[in-house]
Coordinates of N, CA, C and O in Angstrom, one line a residue:
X1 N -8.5 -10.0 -28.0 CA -8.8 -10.0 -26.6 C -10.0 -10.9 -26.3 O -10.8 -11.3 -27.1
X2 N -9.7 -11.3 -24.8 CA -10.9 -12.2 -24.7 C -12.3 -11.4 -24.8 O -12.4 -10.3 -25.2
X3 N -13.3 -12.1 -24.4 CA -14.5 -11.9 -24.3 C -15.0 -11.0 -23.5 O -15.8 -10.1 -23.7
X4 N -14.1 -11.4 -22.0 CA -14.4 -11.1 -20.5 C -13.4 -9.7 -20.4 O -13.6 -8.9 -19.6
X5 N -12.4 -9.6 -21.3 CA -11.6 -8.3 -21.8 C -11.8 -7.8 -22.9 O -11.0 -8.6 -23.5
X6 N -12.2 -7.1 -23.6 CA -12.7 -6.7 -24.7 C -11.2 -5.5 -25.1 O -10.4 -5.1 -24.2
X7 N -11.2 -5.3 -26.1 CA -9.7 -4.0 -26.5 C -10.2 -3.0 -25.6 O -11.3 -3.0 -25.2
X8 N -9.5 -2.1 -25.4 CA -9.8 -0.7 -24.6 C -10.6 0.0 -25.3 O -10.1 -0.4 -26.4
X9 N -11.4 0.6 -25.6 CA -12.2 1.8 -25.9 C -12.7 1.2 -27.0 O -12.8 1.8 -28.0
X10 N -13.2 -0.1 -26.9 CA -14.6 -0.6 -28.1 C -15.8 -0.9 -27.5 O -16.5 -1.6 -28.2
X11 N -16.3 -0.6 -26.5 CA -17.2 -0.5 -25.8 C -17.4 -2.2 -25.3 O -16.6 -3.1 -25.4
X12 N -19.0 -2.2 -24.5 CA -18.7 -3.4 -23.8 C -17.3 -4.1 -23.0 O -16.9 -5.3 -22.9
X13 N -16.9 -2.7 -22.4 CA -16.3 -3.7 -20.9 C -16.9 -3.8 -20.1 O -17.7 -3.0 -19.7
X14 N -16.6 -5.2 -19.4 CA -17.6 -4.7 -18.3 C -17.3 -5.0 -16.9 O -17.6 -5.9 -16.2
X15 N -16.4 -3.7 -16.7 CA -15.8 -3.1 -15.6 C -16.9 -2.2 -15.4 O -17.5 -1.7 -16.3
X16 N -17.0 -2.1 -14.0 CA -18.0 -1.5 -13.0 C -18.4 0.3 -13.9 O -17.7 0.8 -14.7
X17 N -19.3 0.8 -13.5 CA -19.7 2.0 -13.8 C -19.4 2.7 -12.6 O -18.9 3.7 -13.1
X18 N -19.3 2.9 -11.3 CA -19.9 3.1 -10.4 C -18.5 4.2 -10.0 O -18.6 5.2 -9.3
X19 N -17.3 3.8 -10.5 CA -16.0 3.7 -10.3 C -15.3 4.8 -11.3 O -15.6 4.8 -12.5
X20 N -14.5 5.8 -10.8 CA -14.2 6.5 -12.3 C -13.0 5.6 -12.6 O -12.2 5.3 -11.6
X21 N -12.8 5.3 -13.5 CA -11.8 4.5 -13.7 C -10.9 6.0 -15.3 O -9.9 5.6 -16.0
X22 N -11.2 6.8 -15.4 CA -10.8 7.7 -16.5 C -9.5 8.4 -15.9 O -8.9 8.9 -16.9
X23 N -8.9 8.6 -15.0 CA -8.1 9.6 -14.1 C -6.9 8.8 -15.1 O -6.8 7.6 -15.2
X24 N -6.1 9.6 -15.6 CA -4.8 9.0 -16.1 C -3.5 8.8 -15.3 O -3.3 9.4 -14.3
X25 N -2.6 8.0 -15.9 CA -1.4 7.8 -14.8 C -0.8 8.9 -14.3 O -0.1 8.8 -13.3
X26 N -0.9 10.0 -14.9 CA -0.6 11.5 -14.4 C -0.8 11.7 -13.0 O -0.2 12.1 -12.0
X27 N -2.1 11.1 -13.3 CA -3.1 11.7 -11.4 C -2.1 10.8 -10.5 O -2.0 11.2 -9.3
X28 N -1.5 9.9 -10.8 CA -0.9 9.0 -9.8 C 0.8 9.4 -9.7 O 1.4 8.5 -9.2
X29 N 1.6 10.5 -10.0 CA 2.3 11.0 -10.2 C 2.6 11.4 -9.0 O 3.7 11.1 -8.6
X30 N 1.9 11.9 -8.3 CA 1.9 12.7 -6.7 C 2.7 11.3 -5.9 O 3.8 11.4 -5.4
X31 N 1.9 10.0 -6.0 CA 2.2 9.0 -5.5 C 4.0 8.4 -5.6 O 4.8 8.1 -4.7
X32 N 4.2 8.4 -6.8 CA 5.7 8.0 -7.3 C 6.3 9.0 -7.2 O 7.4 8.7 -6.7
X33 N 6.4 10.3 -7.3 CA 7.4 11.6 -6.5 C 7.2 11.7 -5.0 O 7.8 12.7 -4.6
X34 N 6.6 11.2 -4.1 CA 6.2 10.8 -3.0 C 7.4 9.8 -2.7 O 8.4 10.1 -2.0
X35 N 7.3 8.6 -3.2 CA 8.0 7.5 -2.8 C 9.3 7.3 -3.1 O 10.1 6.7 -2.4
X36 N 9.7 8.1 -4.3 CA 10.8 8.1 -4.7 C 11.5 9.1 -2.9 O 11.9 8.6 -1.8
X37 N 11.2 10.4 -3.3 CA 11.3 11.4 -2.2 C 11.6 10.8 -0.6 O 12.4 11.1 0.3
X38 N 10.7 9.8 -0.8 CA 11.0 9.1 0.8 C 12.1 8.1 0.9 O 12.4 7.6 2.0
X39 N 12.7 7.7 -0.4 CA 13.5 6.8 -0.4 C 14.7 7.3 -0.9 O 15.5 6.4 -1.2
X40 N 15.1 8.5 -1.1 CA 16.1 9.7 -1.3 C 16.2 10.1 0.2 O 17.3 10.6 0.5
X41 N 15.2 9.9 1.2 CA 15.7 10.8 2.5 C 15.8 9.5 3.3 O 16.5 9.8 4.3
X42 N 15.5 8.0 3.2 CA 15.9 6.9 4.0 C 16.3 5.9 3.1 O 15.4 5.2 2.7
X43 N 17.7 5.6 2.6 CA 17.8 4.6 1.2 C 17.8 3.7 1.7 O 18.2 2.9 0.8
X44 N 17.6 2.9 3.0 CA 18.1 2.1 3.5 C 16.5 1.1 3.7 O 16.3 -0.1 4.0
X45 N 15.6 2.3 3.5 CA 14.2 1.7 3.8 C 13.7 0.2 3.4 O 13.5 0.3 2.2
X46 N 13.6 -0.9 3.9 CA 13.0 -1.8 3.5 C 12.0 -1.7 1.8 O 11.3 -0.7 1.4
X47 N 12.2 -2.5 1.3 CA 11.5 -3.1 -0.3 C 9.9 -3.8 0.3 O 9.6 -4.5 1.3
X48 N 9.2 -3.1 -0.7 CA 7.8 -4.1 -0.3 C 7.0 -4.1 -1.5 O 7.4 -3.5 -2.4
X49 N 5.6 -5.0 -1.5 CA 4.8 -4.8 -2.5 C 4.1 -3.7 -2.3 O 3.6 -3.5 -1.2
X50 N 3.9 -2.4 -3.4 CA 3.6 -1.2 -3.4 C 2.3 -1.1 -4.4 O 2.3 -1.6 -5.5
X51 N 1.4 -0.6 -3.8 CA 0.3 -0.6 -5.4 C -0.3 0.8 -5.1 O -0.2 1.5 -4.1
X52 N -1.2 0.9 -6.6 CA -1.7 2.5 -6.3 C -2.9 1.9 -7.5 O -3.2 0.9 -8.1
X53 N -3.3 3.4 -7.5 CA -5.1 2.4 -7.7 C -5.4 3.7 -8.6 O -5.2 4.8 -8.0
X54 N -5.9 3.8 -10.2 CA -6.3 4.9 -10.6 C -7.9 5.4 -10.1 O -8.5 6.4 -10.5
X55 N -8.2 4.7 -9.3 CA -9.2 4.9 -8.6 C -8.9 5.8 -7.4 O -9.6 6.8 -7.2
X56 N -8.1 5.7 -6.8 CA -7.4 6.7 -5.4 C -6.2 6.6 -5.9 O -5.4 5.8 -5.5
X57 N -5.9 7.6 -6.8 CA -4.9 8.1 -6.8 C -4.0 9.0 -6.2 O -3.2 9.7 -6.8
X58 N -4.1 9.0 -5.1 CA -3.3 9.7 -4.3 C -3.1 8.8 -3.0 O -2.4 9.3 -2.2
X59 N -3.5 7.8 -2.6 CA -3.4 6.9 -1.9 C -2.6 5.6 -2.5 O -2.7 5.2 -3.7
X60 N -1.7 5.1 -1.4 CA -0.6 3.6 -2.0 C -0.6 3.1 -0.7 O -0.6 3.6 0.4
X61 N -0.5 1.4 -1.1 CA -0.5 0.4 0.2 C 0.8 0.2 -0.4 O 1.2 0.2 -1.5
X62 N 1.4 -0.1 1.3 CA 2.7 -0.9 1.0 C 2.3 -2.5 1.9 O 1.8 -2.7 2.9
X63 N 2.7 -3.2 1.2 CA 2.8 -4.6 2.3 C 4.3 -4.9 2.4 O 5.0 -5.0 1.4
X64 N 4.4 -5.1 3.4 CA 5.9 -5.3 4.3 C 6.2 -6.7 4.8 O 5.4 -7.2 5.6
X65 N 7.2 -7.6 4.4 CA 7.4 -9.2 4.9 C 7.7 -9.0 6.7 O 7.9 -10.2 7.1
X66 N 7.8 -8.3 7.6 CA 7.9 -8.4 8.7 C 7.7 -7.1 9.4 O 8.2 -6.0 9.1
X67 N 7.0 -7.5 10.4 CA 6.9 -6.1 11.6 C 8.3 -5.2 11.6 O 8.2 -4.0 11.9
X68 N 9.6 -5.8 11.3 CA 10.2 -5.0 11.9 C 10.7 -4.1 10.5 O 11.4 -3.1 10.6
X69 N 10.1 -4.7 9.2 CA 10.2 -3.8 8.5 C 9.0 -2.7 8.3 O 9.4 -1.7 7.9
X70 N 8.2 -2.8 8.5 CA 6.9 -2.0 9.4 C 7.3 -0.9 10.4 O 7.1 0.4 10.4
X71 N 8.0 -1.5 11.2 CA 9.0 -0.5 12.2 C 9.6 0.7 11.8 O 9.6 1.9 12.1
X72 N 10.3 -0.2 10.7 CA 11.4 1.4 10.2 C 10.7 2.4 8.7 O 11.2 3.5 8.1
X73 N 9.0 1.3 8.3 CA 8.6 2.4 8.0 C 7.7 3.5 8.3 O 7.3 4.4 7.7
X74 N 7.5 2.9 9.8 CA 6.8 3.9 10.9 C 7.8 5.1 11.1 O 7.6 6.3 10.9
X75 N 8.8 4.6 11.4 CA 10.3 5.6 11.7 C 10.1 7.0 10.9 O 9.8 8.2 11.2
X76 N 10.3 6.5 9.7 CA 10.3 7.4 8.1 C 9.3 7.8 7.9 O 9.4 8.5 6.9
X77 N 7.9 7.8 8.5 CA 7.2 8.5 7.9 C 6.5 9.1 9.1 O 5.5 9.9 9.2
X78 N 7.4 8.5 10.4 CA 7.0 10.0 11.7 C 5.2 9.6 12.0 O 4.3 10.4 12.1
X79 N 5.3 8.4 12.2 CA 4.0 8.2 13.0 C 4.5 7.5 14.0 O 5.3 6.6 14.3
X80 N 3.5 8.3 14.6 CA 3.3 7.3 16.3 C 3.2 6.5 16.8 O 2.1 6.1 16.6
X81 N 3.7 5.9 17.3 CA 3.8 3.9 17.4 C 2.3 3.7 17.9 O 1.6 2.7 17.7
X82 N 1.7 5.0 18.8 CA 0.3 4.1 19.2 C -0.8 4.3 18.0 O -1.9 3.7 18.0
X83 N -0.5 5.0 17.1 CA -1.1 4.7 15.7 C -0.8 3.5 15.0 O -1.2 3.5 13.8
X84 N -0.2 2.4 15.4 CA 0.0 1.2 14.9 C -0.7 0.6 15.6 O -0.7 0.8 16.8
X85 N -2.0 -0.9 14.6 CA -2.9 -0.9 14.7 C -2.7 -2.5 15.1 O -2.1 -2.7 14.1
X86 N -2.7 -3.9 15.8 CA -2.7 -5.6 15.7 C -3.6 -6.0 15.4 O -4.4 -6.3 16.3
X87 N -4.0 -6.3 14.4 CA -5.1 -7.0 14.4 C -5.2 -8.1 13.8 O -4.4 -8.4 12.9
X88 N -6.4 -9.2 14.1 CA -6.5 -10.9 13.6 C -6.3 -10.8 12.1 O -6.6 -9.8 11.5
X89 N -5.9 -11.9 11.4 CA -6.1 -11.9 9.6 C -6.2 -13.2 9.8 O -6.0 -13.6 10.9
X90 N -6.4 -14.1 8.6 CA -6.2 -15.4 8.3 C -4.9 -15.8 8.3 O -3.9 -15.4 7.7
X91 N -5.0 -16.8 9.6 CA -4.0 -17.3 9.7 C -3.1 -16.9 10.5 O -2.4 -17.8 11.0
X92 N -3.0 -15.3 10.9 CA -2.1 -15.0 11.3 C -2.5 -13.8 12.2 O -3.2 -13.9 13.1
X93 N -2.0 -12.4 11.8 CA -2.1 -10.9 12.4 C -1.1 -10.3 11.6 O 0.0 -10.7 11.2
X94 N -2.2 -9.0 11.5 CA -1.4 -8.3 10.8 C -1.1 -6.7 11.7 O -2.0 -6.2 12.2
X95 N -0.1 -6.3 11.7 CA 0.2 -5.2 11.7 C -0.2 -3.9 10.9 O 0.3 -3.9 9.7
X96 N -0.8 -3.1 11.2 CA -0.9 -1.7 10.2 C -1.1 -0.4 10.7 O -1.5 -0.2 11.9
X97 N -0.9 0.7 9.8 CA -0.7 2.3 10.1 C -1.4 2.6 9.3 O -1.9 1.7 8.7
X98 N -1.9 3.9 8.9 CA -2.1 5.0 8.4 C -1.3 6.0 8.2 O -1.2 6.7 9.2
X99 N -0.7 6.4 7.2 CA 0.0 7.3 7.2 C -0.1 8.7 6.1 O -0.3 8.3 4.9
X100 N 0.1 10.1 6.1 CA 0.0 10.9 5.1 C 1.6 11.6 5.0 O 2.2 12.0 6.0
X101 N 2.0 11.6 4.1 CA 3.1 11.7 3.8 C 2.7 13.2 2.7 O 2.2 12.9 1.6
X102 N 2.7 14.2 2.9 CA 2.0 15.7 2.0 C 0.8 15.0 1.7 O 0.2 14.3 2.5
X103 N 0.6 15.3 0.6 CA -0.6 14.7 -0.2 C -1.3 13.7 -0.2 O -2.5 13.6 -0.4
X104 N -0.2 12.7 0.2 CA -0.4 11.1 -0.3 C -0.8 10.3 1.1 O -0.1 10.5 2.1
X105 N -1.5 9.5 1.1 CA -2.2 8.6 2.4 C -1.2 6.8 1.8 O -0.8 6.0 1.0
X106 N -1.3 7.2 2.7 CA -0.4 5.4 2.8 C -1.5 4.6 4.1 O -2.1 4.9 5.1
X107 N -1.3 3.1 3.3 CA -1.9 2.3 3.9 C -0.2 1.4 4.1 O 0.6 1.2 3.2
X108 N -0.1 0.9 5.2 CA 1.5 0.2 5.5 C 0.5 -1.1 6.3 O -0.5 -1.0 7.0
X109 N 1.4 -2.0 5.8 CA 0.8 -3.2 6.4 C 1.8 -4.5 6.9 O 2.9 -4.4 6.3
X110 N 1.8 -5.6 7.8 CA 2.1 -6.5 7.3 C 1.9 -7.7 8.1 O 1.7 -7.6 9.3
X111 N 1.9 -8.8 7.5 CA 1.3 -10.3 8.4 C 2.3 -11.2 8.3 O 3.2 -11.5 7.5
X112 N 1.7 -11.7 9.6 CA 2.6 -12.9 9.9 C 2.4 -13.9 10.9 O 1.2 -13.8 11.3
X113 N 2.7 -14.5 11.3 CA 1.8 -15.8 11.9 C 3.0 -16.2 13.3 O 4.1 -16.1 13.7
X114 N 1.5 -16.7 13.5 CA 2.5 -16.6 15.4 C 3.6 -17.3 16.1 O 3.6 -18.5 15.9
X115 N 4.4 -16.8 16.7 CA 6.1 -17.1 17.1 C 5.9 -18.5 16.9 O 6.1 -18.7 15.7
X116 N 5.7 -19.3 17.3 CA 5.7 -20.6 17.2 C 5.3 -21.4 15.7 O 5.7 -22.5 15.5
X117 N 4.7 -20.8 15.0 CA 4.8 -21.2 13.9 C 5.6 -20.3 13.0 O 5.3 -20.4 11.8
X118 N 6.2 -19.7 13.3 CA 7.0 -18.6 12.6 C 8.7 -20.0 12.7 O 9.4 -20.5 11.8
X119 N 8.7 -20.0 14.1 CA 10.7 -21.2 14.3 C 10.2 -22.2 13.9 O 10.9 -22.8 13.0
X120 N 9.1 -22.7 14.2 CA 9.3 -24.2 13.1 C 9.1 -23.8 11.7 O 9.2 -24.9 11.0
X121 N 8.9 -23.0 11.1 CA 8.6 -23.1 9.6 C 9.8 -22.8 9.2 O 10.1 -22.8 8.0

């Protein structure tokens, strides 16, 4: 391993203290029987980049390639459209919700850049 990565459990990493980073993939279990669960009750749901954090394990962002796949995952998870949020990003605006699904908090997101640079690209 490099320098800046050291093997797991030989001390000197030097990843933050501050952070429990100990919670095993277990703890994140809630998360993947969650998503599985939501895509057994809509199969049709849009694909996105999904991440989950052993840090908040119980919390997952989805990012979504277009508002209107944003739309149908507002649909499925039964939030209220005026809980969808527009806001500036680089470059563009993004779209996002909040959502709890049981246990699990979702962060749903997605960006994209404005109608006119959207037909010419």
């Amino acid at each position: 391993m490099s320098q800046h990565h050291p093997a797991p459990a030989t001390g000197g990493d030097p990843l933050p203290t501050d952070v429990d980073f100990t919670n095993p993939v277990t703890a994140q279990v809630a998360v993947f029987a969650m998503l599985a669960g939501l895509t057994e009750l809509h199969p049709t749901l849009p694909g996105g980049y999904i991440t989950t954090s052993q840090c908040t394990p119980a919390e997952a962002h989805v990012l979504l390639d277009s508002p209107a796949d944003l739309e149908a995952w507002r649909q499925a998870t039964h939030t209220d459209v005026l809980d969808v949020q527009l806001t500036e990003a680089s470059g563009g605006r993004k779209l996002l919700f909040a959502a709890s699904v049981g246990r699990i908090g979702l962060r749903v997101f997605t960006v994209f850049g404005p109608a006119s640079s959207a037909v010419t690209a």
